[in-house]
């Protein structure tokens, strides 16, 4: 019995890799296994090699595995490109149609199944993905009825006849391979899962769900990889709550429409990736200057320019912190788990209103698109705080003055009234302004307004601004990172511990304003510090050096080839540094 | 009921004496009162440029945003609170140069927003450069040899983009302008009102006298039918875009708010945003 294994399906884009993966993993989720997925895909619709990998475990996992146990291949290219990952004794399930071969030097067992032939016999080659997944499910010896239920849900809307044919395709695939193998493979027999109901989703879905929970009722957005799933989810859900999603003409319209709607009093967000964020920069300044709440999600991908649109990177950090001309208050948060994707959005909406600032929630492609198990999400943690939003009726202002929307207060945050309120009329402008919002070039007013806006976030700290796993008082190594890399680092640390190297780990969640005081003691106590990030210039490491110091102790561990870190890569690099 | 005086505030505009924008401001104030609005029921969202300052000169909710983006901001306001009356406003550079993409798509989208463009065929606030509305050959600081680009026709573009309300007026004709703004405010959908609003400082060609000589008032054509799109396009071309009056109106097409599935009739701002436990559990089942 084993506690975890990795399964991958590969083929040409548009060949059913996605749907196979969906059914396969839904069934595993129902059985209570912890899952972590990785999609390898290109920026094209049909054609080109694509593959989905799932790691299946009886314990929580948050990382891609180094190796592979089962490869399902629709073509020889999928074998040639992925067989190298197979561990000795791994299995390839491939379509007999193309007379598959295992490359030299790879010790794997091949099951050539007449995948296309069986599918065609049942009516259409479209069902070959069902034959293939049936075959690999069969080898695992997992209960067939759970799989069939998932098939039924996938094809249910196409009618009972289609469901029946697909179930038959699954059965035939399993039957064929089990006859060849002489029954389910003992070495792939998974221990039983804990049976607890878990959630299985991508980060973008967790964030979109967070939007609905936070009371967001409008979204304005322009499609972009890897952010589009957020708008696709919200256009299905928001109308049920009276709201809607507007697909705008560009990202400038998306962000300014969101600013207009937030100004008018409705929680509204937009989501994009690097190229879109670049277009939004001027408007982010408007939000900061006019103290209008705003929530933006940036799903980081490979840059610069069009860069690597479907690949992993964490290279927007500088742009998110320093972008926009002039100086404004803003908050940049980077969730590091799927659960945090959900909770950070809710907290982000609250902080945007409490502090009247733009809030950017920055994920990376692997966190946004990697489908994975989420712990149960807690309804009782959904709290809505709208800050100094004035909801009671206002008294008339003296001498026909305007409402002091930008009143100087002790905490720098002014009462906020929304259009429609009687006696609340005030002006809002991106020009420097006085307490009523009137344009003002008065030097003293300018200084006071700048101090008010920039000062109000000086003590702003999100929940777990710095997430520390620090079992050692003076570790040999402190690893600092952000975003999706945390789970991979944890696995590497277990191996480093086995090597006798003591480690601590910190995920920086609040990127700006930088939580110096929370990070500094951990830097002080570590013998050596490794800052691990998916970019070429060490943007997070530079932030730490700039804000805190310890230049002599900090080493970069960078990966910018478009693929996420593997545990073995981190293990090796850290071992060499030590 | 509020009178037009209640839409005035105590701020002195920084426009040059004689600027056409003063009359546009007055027309908006009169139209708002005439359609029965209270000041707090109106939001004026403006762009950047001389004319963009208008949101600060009207006693109503006002947002003076960034260059070229008054329309997406205004549409966001309207989506959030459809009980508000929303006017977007700015100059020809704001709406037809940097913001042209938004103008065309706001027209297509047909949200219930009234867009008033103060068209002076020049960049005034930056002290005299060419605009997309400048005539060919027009000499400015940025076109010392005269503009060599075609003059953009916003009315033709609006019609071809599917506009449901297109009008044009002249700032001196306060009566016509006020009436057109009233009609725009009452129109259920997007309305474009282009207003010739002369720049007395930097445009010595398109002056008040020049407009008086060249304008063709649609009142001259008693048989003109503003519901006929082909006739509207023909008339625009025949008059080289110099016509004034209600050029086209489609009263049949529903606004975006009314077409969007599930979109609430009541202002979203009035909604209790807390999600019920039952709704939350229902949302989670999809991920199981």
mmCIF file of N, CA and C in Angstrom, chain A residues 29-30 197-201 205 209 212-215 217-218 233 237 239 241-250 252-253 256-257 260-261 263-264 266-267 282-283 286 342 377 379-380 382 384 418-422 424-431 438-439, chain B residues 9-11 38-41 43 45 53 55-57 59-67 69 72-77 79-81 84 101-103 105-106 109 111 256 260-264 268-269 271-277 279-280 283-284 286-288:
data_model
loop_
_atom_site.group_PDB
_atom_site.id
_atom_site.type_symbol
_atom_site.label_atom_id
_atom_site.label_comp_id
_atom_site.label_asym_id
_atom_site.label_seq_id
_atom_site.Cartn_x
_atom_site.Cartn_y
_atom_site.Cartn_z
ATOM 1 N N UNK A 29 -11.382 13.063 -5.634
ATOM 2 C CA UNK A 29 -11.793 13.992 -4.571
ATOM 3 C C UNK A 29 -12.956 13.414 -3.767
ATOM 4 N N UNK A 30 -13.885 12.783 -4.469
ATOM 5 C CA UNK A 30 -15.040 12.192 -3.785
ATOM 6 C C UNK A 30 -14.604 11.091 -2.818
ATOM 7 N N UNK A 197 -15.103 14.918 3.340
ATOM 8 C CA UNK A 197 -15.431 15.680 2.143
ATOM 9 C C UNK A 197 -14.520 16.901 2.023
ATOM 10 N N UNK A 198 -13.846 17.017 0.901
ATOM 11 C CA UNK A 198 -12.945 18.153 0.694
ATOM 12 C C UNK A 198 -13.396 18.963 -0.503
ATOM 13 N N UNK A 199 -12.829 20.148 -0.644
ATOM 14 C CA UNK A 199 -13.114 20.974 -1.814
ATOM 15 C C UNK A 199 -11.974 20.815 -2.798
ATOM 16 N N UNK A 200 -12.294 20.840 -4.067
ATOM 17 C CA UNK A 200 -11.269 20.682 -5.098
ATOM 18 C C UNK A 200 -11.477 21.800 -6.106
ATOM 19 N N UNK A 201 -10.534 22.696 -6.200
ATOM 20 C CA UNK A 201 -10.735 23.883 -7.035
ATOM 21 C C UNK A 201 -9.405 24.499 -7.436
ATOM 22 N N UNK A 205 -10.855 30.079 -8.799
ATOM 23 C CA UNK A 205 -12.214 29.808 -8.312
ATOM 24 C C UNK A 205 -12.334 30.175 -6.836
ATOM 25 N N UNK A 209 -14.978 32.836 -5.560
ATOM 26 C CA UNK A 209 -15.907 32.485 -4.480
ATOM 27 C C UNK A 209 -15.774 33.494 -3.336
ATOM 28 N N UNK A 212 -17.796 36.623 -4.077
ATOM 29 C CA UNK A 212 -19.234 36.506 -3.799
ATOM 30 C C UNK A 212 -19.459 36.591 -2.291
ATOM 31 N N UNK A 213 -18.619 35.900 -1.532
ATOM 32 C CA UNK A 213 -18.770 35.894 -0.075
ATOM 33 C C UNK A 213 -18.530 37.276 0.522
ATOM 34 N N UNK A 214 -17.652 38.049 -0.130
ATOM 35 C CA UNK A 214 -17.313 39.376 0.401
ATOM 36 C C UNK A 214 -18.357 40.424 0.049
ATOM 37 N N UNK A 215 -19.357 40.041 -0.733
ATOM 38 C CA UNK A 215 -20.392 41.008 -1.099
ATOM 39 C C UNK A 215 -20.082 41.776 -2.360
ATOM 40 N N UNK A 217 -20.526 42.596 -5.988
ATOM 41 C CA UNK A 217 -21.689 42.374 -6.853
ATOM 42 C C UNK A 217 -21.445 42.762 -8.301
ATOM 43 N N UNK A 218 -20.305 43.408 -8.562
ATOM 44 C CA UNK A 218 -19.983 43.778 -9.930
ATOM 45 C C UNK A 218 -18.531 43.436 -10.201
ATOM 46 N N UNK A 233 -16.391 32.533 -13.648
ATOM 47 C CA UNK A 233 -17.139 32.074 -12.476
ATOM 48 C C UNK A 233 -18.159 33.131 -12.061
ATOM 49 N N UNK A 237 -22.371 33.419 -11.345
ATOM 50 C CA UNK A 237 -22.919 33.554 -9.988
ATOM 51 C C UNK A 237 -23.513 34.914 -9.667
ATOM 52 N N UNK A 239 -25.262 37.222 -11.224
ATOM 53 C CA UNK A 239 -26.679 37.501 -11.527
ATOM 54 C C UNK A 239 -27.642 36.871 -10.513
ATOM 55 N N UNK A 241 -27.307 37.043 -7.511
ATOM 56 C CA UNK A 241 -27.357 37.990 -6.386
ATOM 57 C C UNK A 241 -27.638 39.410 -6.880
ATOM 58 N N UNK A 242 -28.210 39.509 -8.067
ATOM 59 C CA UNK A 242 -28.622 40.812 -8.590
ATOM 60 C C UNK A 242 -27.547 41.579 -9.333
ATOM 61 N N UNK A 243 -26.306 41.072 -9.318
ATOM 62 C CA UNK A 243 -25.190 41.801 -9.933
ATOM 63 C C UNK A 243 -24.861 41.291 -11.317
ATOM 64 N N UNK A 244 -23.703 41.681 -11.827
ATOM 65 C CA UNK A 244 -23.317 41.239 -13.161
ATOM 66 C C UNK A 244 -21.815 41.419 -13.391
ATOM 67 N N UNK A 245 -21.354 40.881 -14.516
ATOM 68 C CA UNK A 245 -19.969 41.078 -14.957
ATOM 69 C C UNK A 245 -20.015 41.793 -16.301
ATOM 70 N N UNK A 246 -19.225 42.830 -16.451
ATOM 71 C CA UNK A 246 -19.138 43.516 -17.744
ATOM 72 C C UNK A 246 -17.789 43.189 -18.363
ATOM 73 N N UNK A 247 -17.823 42.619 -19.566
ATOM 74 C CA UNK A 247 -16.559 42.422 -20.295
ATOM 75 C C UNK A 247 -16.271 43.715 -21.044
ATOM 76 N N UNK A 248 -15.251 44.412 -20.613
ATOM 77 C CA UNK A 248 -14.968 45.741 -21.155
ATOM 78 C C UNK A 248 -14.104 45.685 -22.404
ATOM 79 N N UNK A 249 -13.902 46.848 -23.003
ATOM 80 C CA UNK A 249 -13.112 46.956 -24.230
ATOM 81 C C UNK A 249 -11.617 46.837 -23.973
ATOM 82 N N UNK A 250 -11.191 47.088 -22.759
ATOM 83 C CA UNK A 250 -9.768 46.939 -22.412
ATOM 84 C C UNK A 250 -9.627 47.018 -20.888
ATOM 85 N N UNK A 252 -8.119 49.270 -19.166
ATOM 86 C CA UNK A 252 -8.284 50.633 -18.634
ATOM 87 C C UNK A 252 -9.756 50.850 -18.296
ATOM 88 N N UNK A 253 -10.625 50.422 -19.204
ATOM 89 C CA UNK A 253 -12.064 50.529 -18.930
ATOM 90 C C UNK A 253 -12.436 49.638 -17.747
ATOM 91 N N UNK A 256 -11.286 51.431 -14.491
ATOM 92 C CA UNK A 256 -11.977 52.694 -14.210
ATOM 93 C C UNK A 256 -13.467 52.447 -13.949
ATOM 94 N N UNK A 257 -14.046 51.459 -14.606
ATOM 95 C CA UNK A 257 -15.443 51.112 -14.327
ATOM 96 C C UNK A 257 -15.568 50.611 -12.879
ATOM 97 N N UNK A 260 -15.491 53.581 -10.652
ATOM 98 C CA UNK A 260 -16.789 54.265 -10.655
ATOM 99 C C UNK A 260 -17.805 53.557 -9.777
ATOM 100 N N UNK A 261 -17.853 52.238 -9.884
ATOM 101 C CA UNK A 261 -18.837 51.473 -9.113
ATOM 102 C C UNK A 261 -18.505 51.473 -7.622
ATOM 103 N N UNK A 263 -16.871 53.905 -6.094
ATOM 104 C CA UNK A 263 -17.194 55.281 -5.684
ATOM 105 C C UNK A 263 -18.689 55.367 -5.389
ATOM 106 N N UNK A 264 -19.490 54.711 -6.225
ATOM 107 C CA UNK A 264 -20.945 54.754 -6.050
ATOM 108 C C UNK A 264 -21.431 53.809 -4.954
ATOM 109 N N UNK A 266 -20.691 50.190 -4.399
ATOM 110 C CA UNK A 266 -20.842 48.737 -4.538
ATOM 111 C C UNK A 266 -19.465 48.092 -4.643
ATOM 112 N N UNK A 267 -19.264 47.051 -3.877
ATOM 113 C CA UNK A 267 -17.980 46.332 -3.937
ATOM 114 C C UNK A 267 -17.791 45.746 -5.334
ATOM 115 N N UNK A 282 -2.304 54.012 -14.300
ATOM 116 C CA UNK A 282 -2.738 55.394 -14.083
ATOM 117 C C UNK A 282 -3.989 55.413 -13.202
ATOM 118 N N UNK A 283 -4.903 54.478 -13.488
ATOM 119 C CA UNK A 283 -6.165 54.453 -12.745
ATOM 120 C C UNK A 283 -5.955 54.035 -11.288
ATOM 121 N N UNK A 286 -5.493 57.014 -9.529
ATOM 122 C CA UNK A 286 -6.748 57.737 -9.286
ATOM 123 C C UNK A 286 -7.440 57.206 -8.028
ATOM 124 N N UNK A 342 -9.086 32.465 -0.970
ATOM 125 C CA UNK A 342 -10.468 32.771 -0.585
ATOM 126 C C UNK A 342 -10.517 33.855 0.499
ATOM 127 N N UNK A 377 -13.941 25.559 3.841
ATOM 128 C CA UNK A 377 -13.917 27.012 4.010
ATOM 129 C C UNK A 377 -14.987 27.384 5.030
ATOM 130 N N UNK A 379 -17.638 29.446 6.909
ATOM 131 C CA UNK A 379 -18.628 30.522 6.747
ATOM 132 C C UNK A 379 -18.503 31.574 7.849
ATOM 133 N N UNK A 380 -18.191 31.113 9.062
ATOM 134 C CA UNK A 380 -18.143 32.049 10.188
ATOM 135 C C UNK A 380 -16.980 33.028 10.101
ATOM 136 N N UNK A 382 -16.407 34.706 7.418
ATOM 137 C CA UNK A 382 -16.783 35.744 6.449
ATOM 138 C C UNK A 382 -17.344 36.934 7.208
ATOM 139 N N UNK A 384 -17.879 41.169 7.153
ATOM 140 C CA UNK A 384 -17.869 42.329 6.256
ATOM 141 C C UNK A 384 -17.722 43.599 7.076
ATOM 142 N N UNK A 418 -21.797 57.999 -0.152
ATOM 143 C CA UNK A 418 -21.924 57.611 -1.562
ATOM 144 C C UNK A 418 -23.003 58.445 -2.257
ATOM 145 N N UNK A 419 -22.859 58.605 -3.583
ATOM 146 C CA UNK A 419 -23.817 59.408 -4.345
ATOM 147 C C UNK A 419 -25.248 58.948 -4.076
ATOM 148 N N UNK A 420 -26.142 59.906 -4.007
ATOM 149 C CA UNK A 420 -27.534 59.595 -3.720
ATOM 150 C C UNK A 420 -27.928 60.100 -2.341
ATOM 151 N N UNK A 421 -26.938 60.194 -1.437
ATOM 152 C CA UNK A 421 -27.232 60.608 -0.062
ATOM 153 C C UNK A 421 -27.515 62.108 -0.003
ATOM 154 N N UNK A 422 -28.614 62.469 0.644
ATOM 155 C CA UNK A 422 -28.954 63.886 0.806
ATOM 156 C C UNK A 422 -27.953 64.530 1.760
ATOM 157 N N UNK A 424 -24.951 64.980 1.318
ATOM 158 C CA UNK A 424 -23.620 64.358 1.251
ATOM 159 C C UNK A 424 -22.793 64.846 0.073
ATOM 160 N N UNK A 425 -23.341 65.777 -0.686
ATOM 161 C CA UNK A 425 -22.653 66.193 -1.923
ATOM 162 C C UNK A 425 -21.246 66.717 -1.622
ATOM 163 N N UNK A 426 -20.316 66.239 -2.403
ATOM 164 C CA UNK A 426 -18.916 66.646 -2.293
ATOM 165 C C UNK A 426 -18.295 66.458 -3.667
ATOM 166 N N UNK A 427 -17.075 66.889 -3.822
ATOM 167 C CA UNK A 427 -16.420 66.712 -5.112
ATOM 168 C C UNK A 427 -15.311 65.678 -4.979
ATOM 169 N N UNK A 428 -15.070 64.957 -6.061
ATOM 170 C CA UNK A 428 -13.993 63.979 -6.088
ATOM 171 C C UNK A 428 -13.146 64.281 -7.315
ATOM 172 N N UNK A 429 -11.861 64.390 -7.122
ATOM 173 C CA UNK A 429 -10.990 64.674 -8.266
ATOM 174 C C UNK A 429 -9.601 64.100 -8.052
ATOM 175 N N UNK A 430 -8.982 63.732 -9.146
ATOM 176 C CA UNK A 430 -7.605 63.265 -9.109
ATOM 177 C C UNK A 430 -6.609 64.419 -8.996
ATOM 178 N N UNK A 431 -7.139 65.638 -9.073
ATOM 179 C CA UNK A 431 -6.309 66.823 -8.829
ATOM 180 C C UNK A 431 -6.134 66.934 -7.312
ATOM 181 N N UNK A 438 -12.411 69.980 -3.357
ATOM 182 C CA UNK A 438 -12.182 71.026 -4.353
ATOM 183 C C UNK A 438 -10.706 71.082 -4.740
ATOM 184 N N UNK A 439 -10.417 71.283 -6.019
ATOM 185 C CA UNK A 439 -9.010 71.411 -6.431
ATOM 186 C C UNK A 439 -8.306 72.493 -5.611
ATOM 187 N N UNK B 9 -23.243 76.052 -7.688
ATOM 188 C CA UNK B 9 -22.472 76.122 -6.451
ATOM 189 C C UNK B 9 -21.652 77.397 -6.468
ATOM 190 N N UNK B 10 -20.846 77.583 -5.418
ATOM 191 C CA UNK B 10 -20.162 78.868 -5.284
ATOM 192 C C UNK B 10 -18.765 78.866 -5.900
ATOM 193 N N UNK B 11 -18.503 77.889 -6.780
ATOM 194 C CA UNK B 11 -17.163 77.824 -7.366
ATOM 195 C C UNK B 11 -17.136 78.607 -8.680
ATOM 196 N N UNK B 38 -33.378 66.149 -8.026
ATOM 197 C CA UNK B 38 -32.789 66.837 -6.885
ATOM 198 C C UNK B 38 -31.268 66.732 -7.066
ATOM 199 N N UNK B 39 -30.497 67.687 -6.542
ATOM 200 C CA UNK B 39 -29.040 67.645 -6.762
ATOM 201 C C UNK B 39 -28.391 66.311 -6.391
ATOM 202 N N UNK B 40 -28.836 65.698 -5.293
ATOM 203 C CA UNK B 40 -28.168 64.456 -4.872
ATOM 204 C C UNK B 40 -28.514 63.254 -5.745
ATOM 205 N N UNK B 41 -29.492 63.432 -6.650
ATOM 206 C CA UNK B 41 -29.853 62.314 -7.536
ATOM 207 C C UNK B 41 -29.036 62.310 -8.826
ATOM 208 N N UNK B 43 -25.229 62.481 -10.767
ATOM 209 C CA UNK B 43 -23.775 62.347 -10.689
ATOM 210 C C UNK B 43 -23.189 62.779 -12.033
ATOM 211 N N UNK B 45 -19.830 62.897 -14.160
ATOM 212 C CA UNK B 45 -18.494 62.300 -14.212
ATOM 213 C C UNK B 45 -17.761 62.928 -15.397
ATOM 214 N N UNK B 53 -13.477 70.148 -16.116
ATOM 215 C CA UNK B 53 -13.690 70.760 -14.813
ATOM 216 C C UNK B 53 -15.177 70.893 -14.466
ATOM 217 N N UNK B 55 -17.601 69.011 -13.728
ATOM 218 C CA UNK B 55 -18.205 68.289 -12.592
ATOM 219 C C UNK B 55 -18.044 69.054 -11.284
ATOM 220 N N UNK B 56 -17.065 69.944 -11.233
ATOM 221 C CA UNK B 56 -16.857 70.718 -10.013
ATOM 222 C C UNK B 56 -17.691 71.986 -9.957
ATOM 223 N N UNK B 57 -18.367 72.295 -11.064
ATOM 224 C CA UNK B 57 -19.092 73.560 -11.142
ATOM 225 C C UNK B 57 -20.607 73.374 -11.062
ATOM 226 N N UNK B 59 -23.760 71.781 -8.705
ATOM 227 C CA UNK B 59 -24.065 71.266 -7.369
ATOM 228 C C UNK B 59 -24.766 69.910 -7.495
ATOM 229 N N UNK B 60 -23.953 68.889 -7.555
ATOM 230 C CA UNK B 60 -24.425 67.505 -7.665
ATOM 231 C C UNK B 60 -23.224 66.655 -7.275
ATOM 232 N N UNK B 61 -23.422 65.349 -7.175
ATOM 233 C CA UNK B 61 -22.249 64.498 -6.957
ATOM 234 C C UNK B 61 -21.377 64.579 -8.204
ATOM 235 N N UNK B 62 -20.079 64.700 -8.020
ATOM 236 C CA UNK B 62 -19.219 64.869 -9.182
ATOM 237 C C UNK B 62 -17.893 64.173 -9.018
ATOM 238 N N UNK B 63 -17.441 63.560 -10.091
ATOM 239 C CA UNK B 63 -16.123 62.914 -10.076
ATOM 240 C C UNK B 63 -15.352 63.356 -11.306
ATOM 241 N N UNK B 64 -14.201 63.935 -11.065
ATOM 242 C CA UNK B 64 -13.305 64.424 -12.106
ATOM 243 C C UNK B 64 -12.166 63.414 -12.165
ATOM 244 N N UNK B 65 -12.174 62.567 -13.181
ATOM 245 C CA UNK B 65 -11.310 61.393 -13.151
ATOM 246 C C UNK B 65 -9.978 61.562 -13.848
ATOM 247 N N UNK B 66 -9.696 60.678 -14.803
ATOM 248 C CA UNK B 66 -8.447 60.771 -15.560
ATOM 249 C C UNK B 66 -8.773 60.950 -17.042
ATOM 250 N N UNK B 67 -7.777 61.340 -17.801
ATOM 251 C CA UNK B 67 -7.993 61.747 -19.186
ATOM 252 C C UNK B 67 -8.566 60.613 -20.037
ATOM 253 N N UNK B 69 -11.299 58.849 -19.623
ATOM 254 C CA UNK B 69 -11.965 57.692 -18.990
ATOM 255 C C UNK B 69 -13.281 58.044 -18.301
ATOM 256 N N UNK B 72 -16.083 54.977 -18.888
ATOM 257 C CA UNK B 72 -16.112 53.769 -18.045
ATOM 258 C C UNK B 72 -16.412 54.075 -16.579
ATOM 259 N N UNK B 73 -15.919 55.196 -16.075
ATOM 260 C CA UNK B 73 -16.237 55.542 -14.681
ATOM 261 C C UNK B 73 -17.744 55.765 -14.542
ATOM 262 N N UNK B 74 -18.314 56.537 -15.473
ATOM 263 C CA UNK B 74 -19.751 56.832 -15.409
ATOM 264 C C UNK B 74 -20.579 55.553 -15.505
ATOM 265 N N UNK B 75 -20.141 54.629 -16.365
ATOM 266 C CA UNK B 75 -20.884 53.365 -16.499
ATOM 267 C C UNK B 75 -20.813 52.553 -15.213
ATOM 268 N N UNK B 76 -19.663 52.609 -14.537
ATOM 269 C CA UNK B 76 -19.535 51.920 -13.246
ATOM 270 C C UNK B 76 -20.492 52.507 -12.216
ATOM 271 N N UNK B 77 -20.603 53.838 -12.208
ATOM 272 C CA UNK B 77 -21.513 54.499 -11.271
ATOM 273 C C UNK B 77 -22.944 54.051 -11.546
ATOM 274 N N UNK B 79 -24.030 51.328 -13.048
ATOM 275 C CA UNK B 79 -24.256 49.924 -12.706
ATOM 276 C C UNK B 79 -24.455 49.762 -11.198
ATOM 277 N N UNK B 80 -23.690 50.521 -10.431
ATOM 278 C CA UNK B 80 -23.777 50.398 -8.977
ATOM 279 C C UNK B 80 -25.096 50.953 -8.461
ATOM 280 N N UNK B 81 -25.558 52.029 -9.080
ATOM 281 C CA UNK B 81 -26.783 52.660 -8.583
ATOM 282 C C UNK B 81 -27.603 53.160 -9.764
ATOM 283 N N UNK B 84 -29.593 56.523 -9.813
ATOM 284 C CA UNK B 84 -28.963 57.819 -10.031
ATOM 285 C C UNK B 84 -29.089 58.213 -11.505
ATOM 286 N N UNK B 101 -11.911 54.713 -27.823
ATOM 287 C CA UNK B 101 -12.260 53.298 -27.649
ATOM 288 C C UNK B 101 -13.428 53.148 -26.688
ATOM 289 N N UNK B 102 -13.398 53.905 -25.604
ATOM 290 C CA UNK B 102 -14.486 53.817 -24.623
ATOM 291 C C UNK B 102 -15.783 54.366 -25.202
ATOM 292 N N UNK B 103 -15.655 55.443 -26.021
ATOM 293 C CA UNK B 103 -16.865 56.064 -26.580
ATOM 294 C C UNK B 103 -17.614 55.061 -27.449
ATOM 295 N N UNK B 105 -17.467 51.842 -27.436
ATOM 296 C CA UNK B 105 -17.998 50.691 -26.693
ATOM 297 C C UNK B 105 -19.100 51.079 -25.711
ATOM 298 N N UNK B 106 -19.061 52.325 -25.218
ATOM 299 C CA UNK B 106 -20.170 52.790 -24.379
ATOM 300 C C UNK B 106 -21.431 52.893 -25.235
ATOM 301 N N UNK B 109 -22.674 49.409 -25.761
ATOM 302 C CA UNK B 109 -23.163 48.813 -24.517
ATOM 303 C C UNK B 109 -24.538 49.367 -24.144
ATOM 304 N N UNK B 111 -25.633 51.536 -21.876
ATOM 305 C CA UNK B 111 -26.053 51.800 -20.496
ATOM 306 C C UNK B 111 -26.707 53.180 -20.453
ATOM 307 N N UNK B 256 -28.638 48.344 -21.437
ATOM 308 C CA UNK B 256 -27.805 47.238 -20.949
ATOM 309 C C UNK B 256 -28.334 46.711 -19.616
ATOM 310 N N UNK B 260 -29.257 42.778 -19.162
ATOM 311 C CA UNK B 260 -28.353 41.894 -18.409
ATOM 312 C C UNK B 260 -29.168 40.924 -17.551
ATOM 313 N N UNK B 261 -28.983 39.648 -17.790
ATOM 314 C CA UNK B 261 -29.755 38.618 -17.084
ATOM 315 C C UNK B 261 -29.540 38.741 -15.586
ATOM 316 N N UNK B 262 -30.634 38.747 -14.850
ATOM 317 C CA UNK B 262 -30.544 38.733 -13.390
ATOM 318 C C UNK B 262 -30.219 40.074 -12.756
ATOM 319 N N UNK B 263 -29.901 41.072 -13.576
ATOM 320 C CA UNK B 263 -29.470 42.355 -12.998
ATOM 321 C C UNK B 263 -30.650 43.027 -12.296
ATOM 322 N N UNK B 264 -30.395 43.428 -11.078
ATOM 323 C CA UNK B 264 -31.466 43.943 -10.213
ATOM 324 C C UNK B 264 -32.071 45.255 -10.709
ATOM 325 N N UNK B 268 -28.092 48.494 -6.671
ATOM 326 C CA UNK B 268 -27.284 47.489 -5.956
ATOM 327 C C UNK B 268 -26.792 48.032 -4.616
ATOM 328 N N UNK B 269 -26.665 49.344 -4.543
ATOM 329 C CA UNK B 269 -26.189 49.955 -3.297
ATOM 330 C C UNK B 269 -27.129 49.682 -2.133
ATOM 331 N N UNK B 271 -28.607 46.882 -1.492
ATOM 332 C CA UNK B 271 -28.679 45.458 -1.179
ATOM 333 C C UNK B 271 -27.862 45.108 0.066
ATOM 334 N N UNK B 272 -28.407 44.176 0.862
ATOM 335 C CA UNK B 272 -27.631 43.631 1.973
ATOM 336 C C UNK B 272 -26.624 42.657 1.359
ATOM 337 N N UNK B 273 -25.341 42.900 1.568
ATOM 338 C CA UNK B 273 -24.349 42.111 0.837
ATOM 339 C C UNK B 273 -23.899 40.851 1.561
ATOM 340 N N UNK B 274 -24.378 40.656 2.781
ATOM 341 C CA UNK B 274 -23.950 39.460 3.520
ATOM 342 C C UNK B 274 -24.578 38.207 2.899
ATOM 343 N N UNK B 275 -23.726 37.249 2.607
ATOM 344 C CA UNK B 275 -24.172 35.994 2.004
ATOM 345 C C UNK B 275 -24.784 35.098 3.086
ATOM 346 N N UNK B 276 -25.890 34.435 2.776
ATOM 347 C CA UNK B 276 -26.472 33.535 3.777
ATOM 348 C C UNK B 276 -25.683 32.224 3.834
ATOM 349 N N UNK B 277 -25.755 31.555 4.961
ATOM 350 C CA UNK B 277 -25.054 30.278 5.121
ATOM 351 C C UNK B 277 -25.535 29.269 4.084
ATOM 352 N N UNK B 279 -26.781 29.901 1.059
ATOM 353 C CA UNK B 279 -26.226 30.219 -0.265
ATOM 354 C C UNK B 279 -24.758 29.814 -0.355
ATOM 355 N N UNK B 280 -24.034 30.028 0.744
ATOM 356 C CA UNK B 280 -22.615 29.685 0.753
ATOM 357 C C UNK B 280 -22.437 28.171 0.581
ATOM 358 N N UNK B 283 -22.962 27.145 -2.935
ATOM 359 C CA UNK B 283 -21.830 27.469 -3.812
ATOM 360 C C UNK B 283 -20.710 26.447 -3.658
ATOM 361 N N UNK B 284 -20.543 25.929 -2.425
ATOM 362 C CA UNK B 284 -19.453 24.983 -2.185
ATOM 363 C C UNK B 284 -19.689 23.618 -2.839
ATOM 364 N N UNK B 286 -20.433 22.702 -5.674
ATOM 365 C CA UNK B 286 -19.822 22.534 -7.004
ATOM 366 C C UNK B 286 -18.380 22.079 -6.934
ATOM 367 N N UNK B 287 -17.758 22.295 -5.808
ATOM 368 C CA UNK B 287 -16.340 21.956 -5.695
ATOM 369 C C UNK B 287 -16.127 20.646 -4.960
ATOM 370 N N UNK B 288 -17.219 19.899 -4.770
ATOM 371 C CA UNK B 288 -17.104 18.633 -4.045
ATOM 372 C C UNK B 288 -17.123 17.463 -5.016
#
